[in-house]
Short mmCIF file of C-alpha atoms in Angstrom, two decimals:
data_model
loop_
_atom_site.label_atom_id
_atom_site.label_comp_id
_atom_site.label_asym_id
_atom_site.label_seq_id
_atom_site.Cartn_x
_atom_site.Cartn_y
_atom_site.Cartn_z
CA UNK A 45 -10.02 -65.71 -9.13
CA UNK A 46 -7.51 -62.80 -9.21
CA UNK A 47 -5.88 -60.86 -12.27
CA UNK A 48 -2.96 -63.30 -12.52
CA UNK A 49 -5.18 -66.65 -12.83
CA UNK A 50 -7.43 -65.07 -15.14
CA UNK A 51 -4.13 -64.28 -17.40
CA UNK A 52 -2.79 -67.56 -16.89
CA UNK A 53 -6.27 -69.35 -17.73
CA UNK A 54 -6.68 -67.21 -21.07
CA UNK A 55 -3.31 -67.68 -22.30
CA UNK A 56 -3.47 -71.38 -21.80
CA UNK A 57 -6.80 -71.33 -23.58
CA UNK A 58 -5.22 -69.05 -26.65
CA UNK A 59 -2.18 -71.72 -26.86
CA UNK A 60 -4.83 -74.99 -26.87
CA UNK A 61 -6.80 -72.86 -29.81
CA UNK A 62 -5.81 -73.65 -33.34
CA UNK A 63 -5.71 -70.82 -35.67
CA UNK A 64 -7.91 -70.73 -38.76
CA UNK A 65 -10.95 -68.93 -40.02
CA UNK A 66 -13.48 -70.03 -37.81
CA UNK A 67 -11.59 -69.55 -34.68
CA UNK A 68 -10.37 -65.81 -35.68
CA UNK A 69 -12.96 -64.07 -33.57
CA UNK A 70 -13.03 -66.43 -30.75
CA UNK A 71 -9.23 -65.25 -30.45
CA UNK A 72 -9.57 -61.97 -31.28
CA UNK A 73 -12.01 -61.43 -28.04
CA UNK A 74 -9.54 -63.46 -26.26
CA UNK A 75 -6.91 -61.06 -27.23
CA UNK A 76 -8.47 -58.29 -26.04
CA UNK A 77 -9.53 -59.51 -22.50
CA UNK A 78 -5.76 -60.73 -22.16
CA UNK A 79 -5.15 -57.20 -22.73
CA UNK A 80 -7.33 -55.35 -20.47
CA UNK A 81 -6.39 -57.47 -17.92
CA UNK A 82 -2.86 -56.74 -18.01
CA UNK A 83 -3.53 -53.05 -18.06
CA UNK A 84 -5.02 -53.51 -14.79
CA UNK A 85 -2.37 -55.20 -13.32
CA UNK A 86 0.07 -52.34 -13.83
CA UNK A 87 -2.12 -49.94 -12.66
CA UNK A 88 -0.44 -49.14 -8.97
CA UNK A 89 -1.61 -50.93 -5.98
CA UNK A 90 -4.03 -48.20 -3.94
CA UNK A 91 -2.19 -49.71 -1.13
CA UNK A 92 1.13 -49.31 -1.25
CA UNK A 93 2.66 -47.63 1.35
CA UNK A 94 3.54 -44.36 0.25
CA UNK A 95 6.89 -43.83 1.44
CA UNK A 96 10.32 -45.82 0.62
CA UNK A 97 13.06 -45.59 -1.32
CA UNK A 98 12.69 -43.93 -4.43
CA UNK A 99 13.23 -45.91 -8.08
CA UNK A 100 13.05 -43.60 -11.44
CA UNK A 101 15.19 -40.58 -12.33
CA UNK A 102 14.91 -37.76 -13.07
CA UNK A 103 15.37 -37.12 -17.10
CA UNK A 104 18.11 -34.89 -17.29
CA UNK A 105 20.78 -34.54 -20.65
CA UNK A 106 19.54 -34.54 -24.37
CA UNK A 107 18.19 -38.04 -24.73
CA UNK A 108 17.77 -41.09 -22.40
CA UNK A 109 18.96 -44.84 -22.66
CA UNK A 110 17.61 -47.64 -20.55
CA UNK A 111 20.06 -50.50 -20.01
CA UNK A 112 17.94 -53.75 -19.58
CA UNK A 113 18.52 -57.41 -19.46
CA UNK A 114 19.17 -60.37 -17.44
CA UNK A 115 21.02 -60.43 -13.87
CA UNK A 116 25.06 -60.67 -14.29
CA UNK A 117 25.29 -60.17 -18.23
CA UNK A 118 27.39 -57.14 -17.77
CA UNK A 119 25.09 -54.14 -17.69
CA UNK A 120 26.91 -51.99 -14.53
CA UNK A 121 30.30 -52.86 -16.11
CA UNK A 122 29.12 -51.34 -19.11
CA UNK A 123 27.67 -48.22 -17.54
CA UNK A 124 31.21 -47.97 -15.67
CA UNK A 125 32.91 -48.25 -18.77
CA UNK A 126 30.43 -45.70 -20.93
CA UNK A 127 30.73 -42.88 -17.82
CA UNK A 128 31.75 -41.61 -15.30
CA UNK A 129 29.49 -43.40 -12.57
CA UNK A 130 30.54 -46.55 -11.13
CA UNK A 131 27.99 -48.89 -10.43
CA UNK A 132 29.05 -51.94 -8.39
CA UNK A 133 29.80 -54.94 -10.67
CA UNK A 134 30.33 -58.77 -9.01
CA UNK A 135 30.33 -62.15 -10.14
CA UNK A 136 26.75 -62.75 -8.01
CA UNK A 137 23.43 -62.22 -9.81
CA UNK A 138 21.40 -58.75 -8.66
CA UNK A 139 23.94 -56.78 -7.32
CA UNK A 140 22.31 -53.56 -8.74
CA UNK A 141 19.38 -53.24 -6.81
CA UNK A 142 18.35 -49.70 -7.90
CA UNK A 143 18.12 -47.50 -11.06
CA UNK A 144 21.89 -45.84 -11.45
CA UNK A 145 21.86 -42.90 -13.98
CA UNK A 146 25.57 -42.01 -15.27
CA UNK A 147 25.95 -39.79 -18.52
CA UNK A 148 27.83 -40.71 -21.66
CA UNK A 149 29.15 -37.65 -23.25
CA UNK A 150 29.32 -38.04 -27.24
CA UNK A 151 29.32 -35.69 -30.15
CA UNK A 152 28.91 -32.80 -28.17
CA UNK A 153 25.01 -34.65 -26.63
CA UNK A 154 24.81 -35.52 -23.07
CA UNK A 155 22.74 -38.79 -23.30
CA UNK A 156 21.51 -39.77 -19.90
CA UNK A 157 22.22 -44.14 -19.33
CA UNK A 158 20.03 -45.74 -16.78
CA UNK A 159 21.62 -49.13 -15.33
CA UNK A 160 18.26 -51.18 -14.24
CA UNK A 161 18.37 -54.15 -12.35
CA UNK A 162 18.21 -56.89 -13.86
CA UNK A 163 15.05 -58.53 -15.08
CA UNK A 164 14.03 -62.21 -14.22
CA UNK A 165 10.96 -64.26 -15.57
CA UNK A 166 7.36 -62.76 -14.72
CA UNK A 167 8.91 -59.36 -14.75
CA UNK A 168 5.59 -57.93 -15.99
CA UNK A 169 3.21 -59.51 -13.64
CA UNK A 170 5.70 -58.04 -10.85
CA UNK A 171 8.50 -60.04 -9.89
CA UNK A 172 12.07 -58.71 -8.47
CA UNK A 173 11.33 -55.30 -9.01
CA UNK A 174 9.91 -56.32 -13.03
CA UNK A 175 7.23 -53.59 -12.53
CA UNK A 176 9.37 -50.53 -11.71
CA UNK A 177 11.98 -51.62 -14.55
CA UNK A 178 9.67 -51.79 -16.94
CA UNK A 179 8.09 -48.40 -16.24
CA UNK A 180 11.24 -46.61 -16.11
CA UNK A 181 12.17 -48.39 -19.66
CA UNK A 182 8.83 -47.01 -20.86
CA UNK A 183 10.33 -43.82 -20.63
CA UNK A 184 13.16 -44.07 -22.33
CA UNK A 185 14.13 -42.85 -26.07
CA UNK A 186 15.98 -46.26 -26.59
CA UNK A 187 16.33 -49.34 -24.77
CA UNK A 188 19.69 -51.36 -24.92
CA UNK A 189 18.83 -54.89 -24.31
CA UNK A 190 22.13 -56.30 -23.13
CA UNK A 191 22.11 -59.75 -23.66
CA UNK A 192 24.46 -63.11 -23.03
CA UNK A 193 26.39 -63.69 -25.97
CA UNK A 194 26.44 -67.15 -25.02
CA UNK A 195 23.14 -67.87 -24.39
CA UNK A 196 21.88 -64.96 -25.92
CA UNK A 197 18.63 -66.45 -28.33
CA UNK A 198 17.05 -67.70 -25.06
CA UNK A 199 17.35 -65.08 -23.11
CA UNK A 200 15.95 -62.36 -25.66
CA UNK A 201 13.01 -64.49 -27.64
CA UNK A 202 11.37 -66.04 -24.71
CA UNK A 203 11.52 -63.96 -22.32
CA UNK A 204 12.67 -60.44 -22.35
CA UNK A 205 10.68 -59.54 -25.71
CA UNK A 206 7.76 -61.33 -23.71
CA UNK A 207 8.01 -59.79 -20.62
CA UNK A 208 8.00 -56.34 -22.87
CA UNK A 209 5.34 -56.81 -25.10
CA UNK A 210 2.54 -58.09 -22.47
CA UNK A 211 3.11 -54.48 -21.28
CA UNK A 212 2.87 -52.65 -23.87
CA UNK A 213 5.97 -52.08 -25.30
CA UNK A 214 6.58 -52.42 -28.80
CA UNK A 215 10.36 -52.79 -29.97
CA UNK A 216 11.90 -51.82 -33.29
CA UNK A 217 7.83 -51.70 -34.80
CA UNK A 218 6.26 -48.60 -36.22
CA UNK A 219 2.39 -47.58 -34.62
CA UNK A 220 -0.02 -49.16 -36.32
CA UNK A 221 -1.57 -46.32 -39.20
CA UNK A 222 -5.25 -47.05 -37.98
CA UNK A 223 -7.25 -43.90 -37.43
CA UNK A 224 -9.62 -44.65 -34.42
CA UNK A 225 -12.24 -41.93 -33.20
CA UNK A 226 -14.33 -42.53 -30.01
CA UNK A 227 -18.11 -40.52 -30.63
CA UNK A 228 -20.72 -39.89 -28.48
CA UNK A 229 -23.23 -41.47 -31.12
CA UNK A 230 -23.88 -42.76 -34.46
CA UNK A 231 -22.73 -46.32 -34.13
CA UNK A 232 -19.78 -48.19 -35.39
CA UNK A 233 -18.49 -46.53 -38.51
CA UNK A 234 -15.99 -48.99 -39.92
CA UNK A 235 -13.56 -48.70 -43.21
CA UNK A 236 -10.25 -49.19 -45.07
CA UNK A 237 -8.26 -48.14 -47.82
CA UNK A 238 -7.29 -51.65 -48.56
CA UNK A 239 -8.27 -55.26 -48.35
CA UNK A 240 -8.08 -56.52 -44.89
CA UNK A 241 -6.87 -60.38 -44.39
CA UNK A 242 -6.17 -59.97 -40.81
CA UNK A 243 -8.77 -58.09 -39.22
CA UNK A 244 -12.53 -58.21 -40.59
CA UNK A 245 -15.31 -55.49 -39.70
CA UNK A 246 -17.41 -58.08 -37.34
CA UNK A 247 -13.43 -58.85 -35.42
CA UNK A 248 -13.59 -55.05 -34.51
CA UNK A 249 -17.16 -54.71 -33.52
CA UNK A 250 -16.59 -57.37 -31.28
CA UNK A 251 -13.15 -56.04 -29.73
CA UNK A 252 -14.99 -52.47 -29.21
CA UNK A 253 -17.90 -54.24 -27.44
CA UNK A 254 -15.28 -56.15 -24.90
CA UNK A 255 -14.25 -52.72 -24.60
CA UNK A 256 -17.47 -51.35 -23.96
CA UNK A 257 -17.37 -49.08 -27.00
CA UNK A 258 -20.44 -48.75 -28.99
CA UNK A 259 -19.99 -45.54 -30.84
CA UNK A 260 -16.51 -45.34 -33.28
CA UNK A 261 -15.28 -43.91 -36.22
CA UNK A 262 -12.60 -46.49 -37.36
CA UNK A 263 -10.44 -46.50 -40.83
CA UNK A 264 -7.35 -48.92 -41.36
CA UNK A 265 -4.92 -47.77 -43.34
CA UNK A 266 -2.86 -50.20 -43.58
CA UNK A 267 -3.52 -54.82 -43.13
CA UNK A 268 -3.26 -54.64 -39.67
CA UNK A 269 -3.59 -57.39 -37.14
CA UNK A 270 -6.46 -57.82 -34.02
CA UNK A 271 -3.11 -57.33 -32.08
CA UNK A 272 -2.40 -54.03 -33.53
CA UNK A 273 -5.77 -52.85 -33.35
CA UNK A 274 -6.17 -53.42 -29.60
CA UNK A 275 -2.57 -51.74 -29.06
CA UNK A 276 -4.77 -48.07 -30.70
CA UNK A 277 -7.64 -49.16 -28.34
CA UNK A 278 -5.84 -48.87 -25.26
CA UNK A 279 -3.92 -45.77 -26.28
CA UNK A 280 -0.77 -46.41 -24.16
CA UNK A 281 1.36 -48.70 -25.71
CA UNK A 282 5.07 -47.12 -26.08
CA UNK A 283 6.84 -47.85 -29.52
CA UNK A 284 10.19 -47.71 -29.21
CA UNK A 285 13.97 -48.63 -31.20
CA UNK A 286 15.90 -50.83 -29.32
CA UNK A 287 19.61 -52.66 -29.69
CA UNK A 288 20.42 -56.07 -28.95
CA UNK A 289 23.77 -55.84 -27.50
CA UNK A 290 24.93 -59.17 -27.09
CA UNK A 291 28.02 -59.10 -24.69
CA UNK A 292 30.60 -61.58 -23.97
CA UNK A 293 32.34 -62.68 -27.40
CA UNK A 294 35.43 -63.34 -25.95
CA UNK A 295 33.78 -66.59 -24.62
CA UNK A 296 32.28 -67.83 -28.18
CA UNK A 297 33.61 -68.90 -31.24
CA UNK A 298 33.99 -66.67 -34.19
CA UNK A 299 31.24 -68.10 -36.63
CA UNK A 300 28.47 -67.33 -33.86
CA UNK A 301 29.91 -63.98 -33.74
CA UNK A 302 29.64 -63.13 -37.22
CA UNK A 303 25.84 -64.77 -36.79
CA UNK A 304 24.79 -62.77 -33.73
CA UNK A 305 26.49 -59.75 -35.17
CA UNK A 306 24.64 -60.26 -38.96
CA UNK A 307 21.10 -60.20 -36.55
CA UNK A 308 18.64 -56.97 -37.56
CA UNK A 309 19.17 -54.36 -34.36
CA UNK A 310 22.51 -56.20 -33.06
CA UNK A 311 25.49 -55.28 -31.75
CA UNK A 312 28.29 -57.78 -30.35
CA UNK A 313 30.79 -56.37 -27.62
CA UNK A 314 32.78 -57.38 -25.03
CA UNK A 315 32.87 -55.30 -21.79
CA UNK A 316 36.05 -56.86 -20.77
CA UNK A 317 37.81 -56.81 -23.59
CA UNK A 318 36.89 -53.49 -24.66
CA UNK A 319 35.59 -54.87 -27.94
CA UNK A 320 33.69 -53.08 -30.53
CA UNK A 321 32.38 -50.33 -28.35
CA UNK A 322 33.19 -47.24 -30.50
CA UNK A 323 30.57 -48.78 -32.94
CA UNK A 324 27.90 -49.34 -30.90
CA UNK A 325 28.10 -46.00 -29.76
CA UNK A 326 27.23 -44.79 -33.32
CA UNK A 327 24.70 -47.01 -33.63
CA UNK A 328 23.19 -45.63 -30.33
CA UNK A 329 23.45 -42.26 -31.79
CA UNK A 330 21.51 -43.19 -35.27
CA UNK A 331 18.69 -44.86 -33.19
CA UNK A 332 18.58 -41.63 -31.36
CA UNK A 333 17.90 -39.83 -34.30
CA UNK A 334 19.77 -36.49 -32.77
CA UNK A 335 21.30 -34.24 -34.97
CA UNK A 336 23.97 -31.37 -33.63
CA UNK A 337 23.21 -27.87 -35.12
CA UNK A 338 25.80 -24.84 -34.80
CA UNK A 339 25.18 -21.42 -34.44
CA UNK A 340 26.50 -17.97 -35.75
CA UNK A 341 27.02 -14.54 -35.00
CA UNK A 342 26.40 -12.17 -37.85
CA UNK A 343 30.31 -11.08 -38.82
CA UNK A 344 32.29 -14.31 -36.95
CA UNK A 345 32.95 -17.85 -37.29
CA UNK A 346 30.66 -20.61 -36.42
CA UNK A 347 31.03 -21.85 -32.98
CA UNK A 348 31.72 -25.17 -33.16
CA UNK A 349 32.29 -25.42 -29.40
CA UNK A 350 29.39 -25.55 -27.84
CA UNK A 351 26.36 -27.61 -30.36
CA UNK A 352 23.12 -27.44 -30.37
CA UNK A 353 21.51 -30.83 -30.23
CA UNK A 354 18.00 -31.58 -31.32
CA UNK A 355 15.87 -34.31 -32.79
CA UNK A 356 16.10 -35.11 -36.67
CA UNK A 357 13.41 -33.32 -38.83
CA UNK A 358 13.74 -30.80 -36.48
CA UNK A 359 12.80 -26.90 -38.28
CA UNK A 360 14.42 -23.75 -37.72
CA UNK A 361 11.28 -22.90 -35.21
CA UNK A 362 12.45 -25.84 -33.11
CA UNK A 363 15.93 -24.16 -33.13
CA UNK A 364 14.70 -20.75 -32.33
CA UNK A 365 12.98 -22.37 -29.01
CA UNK A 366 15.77 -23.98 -28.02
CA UNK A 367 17.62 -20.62 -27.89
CA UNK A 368 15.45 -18.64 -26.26
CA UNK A 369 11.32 -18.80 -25.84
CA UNK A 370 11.07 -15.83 -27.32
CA UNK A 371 12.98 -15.48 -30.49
CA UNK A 372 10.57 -16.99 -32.49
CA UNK A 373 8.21 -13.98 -32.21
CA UNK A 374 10.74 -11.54 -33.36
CA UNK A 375 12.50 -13.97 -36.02
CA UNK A 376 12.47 -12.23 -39.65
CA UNK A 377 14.50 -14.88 -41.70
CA UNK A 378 17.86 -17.23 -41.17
CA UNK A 379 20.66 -17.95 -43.28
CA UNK A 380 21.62 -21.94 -43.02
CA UNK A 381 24.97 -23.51 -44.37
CA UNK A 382 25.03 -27.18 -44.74
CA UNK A 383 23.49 -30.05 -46.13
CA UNK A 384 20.18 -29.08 -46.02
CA UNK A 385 20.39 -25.97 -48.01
CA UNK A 386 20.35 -25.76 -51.57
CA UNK A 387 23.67 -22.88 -52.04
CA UNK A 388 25.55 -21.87 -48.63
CA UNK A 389 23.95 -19.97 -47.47
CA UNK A 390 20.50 -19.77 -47.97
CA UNK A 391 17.94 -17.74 -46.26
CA UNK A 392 15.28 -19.53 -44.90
CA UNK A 393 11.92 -19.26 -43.18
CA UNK A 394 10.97 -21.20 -40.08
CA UNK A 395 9.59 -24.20 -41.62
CA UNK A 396 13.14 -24.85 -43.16
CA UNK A 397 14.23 -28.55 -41.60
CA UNK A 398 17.42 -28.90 -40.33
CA UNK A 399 20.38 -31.65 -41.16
CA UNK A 400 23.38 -32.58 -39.00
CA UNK A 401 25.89 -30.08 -38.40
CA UNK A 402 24.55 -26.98 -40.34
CA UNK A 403 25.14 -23.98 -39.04
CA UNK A 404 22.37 -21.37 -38.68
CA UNK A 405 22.35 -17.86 -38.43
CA UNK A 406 19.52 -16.09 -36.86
CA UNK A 407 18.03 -12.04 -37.95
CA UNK A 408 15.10 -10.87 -35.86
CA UNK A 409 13.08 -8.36 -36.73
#
């Protein structure tokens, strides 16, 4: 029986299961075999030919967006339209065939969009290209899920979230605040800093033994799920913010607009219309969480021409990097104006963190 069957055979058998009490650890070990056997089927294929055409791209700009979704909902007229690239848009389904990178130039950041092809059902156990997608998504900062406005529910609940989350990527959900410590011996060492109605000490000894782990220093934090548990096991799951940009509202009425557009994480546009684009690109920027920071020379202005952009909560250490490798080692103290000072200006230290659009000025030593 191959990797697929066995998938197909346990989630049949987790779907005929009823959920109560006495079948809790029967699913939790379910759980994490369906889970171990999908990290095996993304590991690469020993043998694949090593040449042909290459897929990702390389990260270049200050932040990178990956544009996924369904064939023909408007994702390479939207990367047309957003820069400078032109990525061939027809009325057929999957005419992008490859990753096209284009840059959309905003606020002063260079944020790098990658147009994938689109995604079809059993993306994650490999089909149409669904396995070099979804790696290249894994590596973005945010992932646009453009959807059909029109059929738009469908397409996102059943199958794109699903096709994402049997491979490990978690959308819009923070990492679960479990503490989880692999030893060499000792045992299982198991507690929490509140009452657990989801997960139960015997649950996790019996997850770590499918995992072959007999020696652990676990503490929960917080009521997390077997789910959630298993996603600290294996280490590589990617949590990540992503938009639901639900295109096409030209062709639905105007009380299903207000209701896809009232959705947590949604956007509504229409790419050929030209709708309601400027606010999705600040919406893009606030789930980047990048901040632009301006620099000044002792005795002149602030130059406001040229920003510096970095990640929110970044310090004035980060800063100091980003200028130069070195200037850290011979910083002595920096006066800030902005927001995140106190007075204007204020000296600071190198812990100081940053806001949007101060403006620093650096003394070394």
């Amino acid at each position: 029986m191959g990797i697929l069957e066995k998938i197909s055979e346990i989630e049949k058998e987790i779907a005929r299961t009823q959920k109560n009490k006495a079948t809790e650890y029967h699913l939790g070990l379910l759980k994490a075999k369906l889970a171990k056997y999908r990290a095996q089927l993304l590991e690469p294929s020993k043998t694949a030919s090593g040449k042909g055409e290459g897929f990702d791209v390389m990260k270049s700009g200050d932040a990178r967006v990956a544009l996924i979704g369904f064939p023909s909902v408007g994702k390479s007229t939207f990367l047309s339209l957003m820069t400078s690239t032109a990525s061939e848009a027809a009325s057929y389904e999957f005419t992008t065939l490859t990753c096209i990178p284009g840059v959309i130039e905003y606020k002063g950041a260079n944020i790098q969009l990658l147009d994938l092809p689109g995604i079809i059902e059993g993306a994650s156990q490999g089909k149409g290209r669904g396995r070099q997608v979804i790696a290249v998504a894994r590596t973005a900062d945010v992932v646009i899920m453009m959807l059909d406005a029109t059929k738009g529910d469908v397409q996102r609940s059943v199958l794109l979230e699903k096709e994402l989350e049997s491979v490990g990527i978690r959308l819009n959900k923070p990492k679960p605040n479990i503490y989880f410590k692999p030893k060499k011996g000792g045992g299982i060492s198991f507690n929490s800093t509140l009452p657990l109605t989801q997960c139960s000490e015997k649950l996790v000894q019996l997850i770590l033994h499918e995992y072959k782990i007999f020696n652990a220093e676990i503490l929960f934090r917080e009521d997390s799920s077997a789910d959630e548990f298993i996603d600290v096991i294996v280490g590589n799951r990617v949590h990540m913010p992503c938009l639901y940009v639900y295109n096409k509202i030209d062709q639905i009425s105007l009380e299903e607009v207000d209701r896809l557009a009232r959705e947590p994480h949604s956007v509504v546009i229409s790419c050929e219309m030209k709708l309601n684009l400027d606010y999705l690109m600040e919406m893009l920027w606030e789930y980047l969480a990048l901040i632009c920071i301006y620099t000044k020379k002792r005795g002149e202005r602030p130059d406001f021409s040229g920003a510096i952009i970095m990640r929110r909560a970044a310090s004035v250490e980060h800063v100091c990097h980003r200028i130069h490798r070195t200037l850290a080692s011979h910083f002595k103290y920096a006066l800030v104006w902005g927001t995140s000072t106190k007075y204007s200006p204020q000296r600071v230290g190198l812990t100081h963190v940053m806001e949007h659009e101060d403006v620093i000025q650096i003394v070394k030593k």
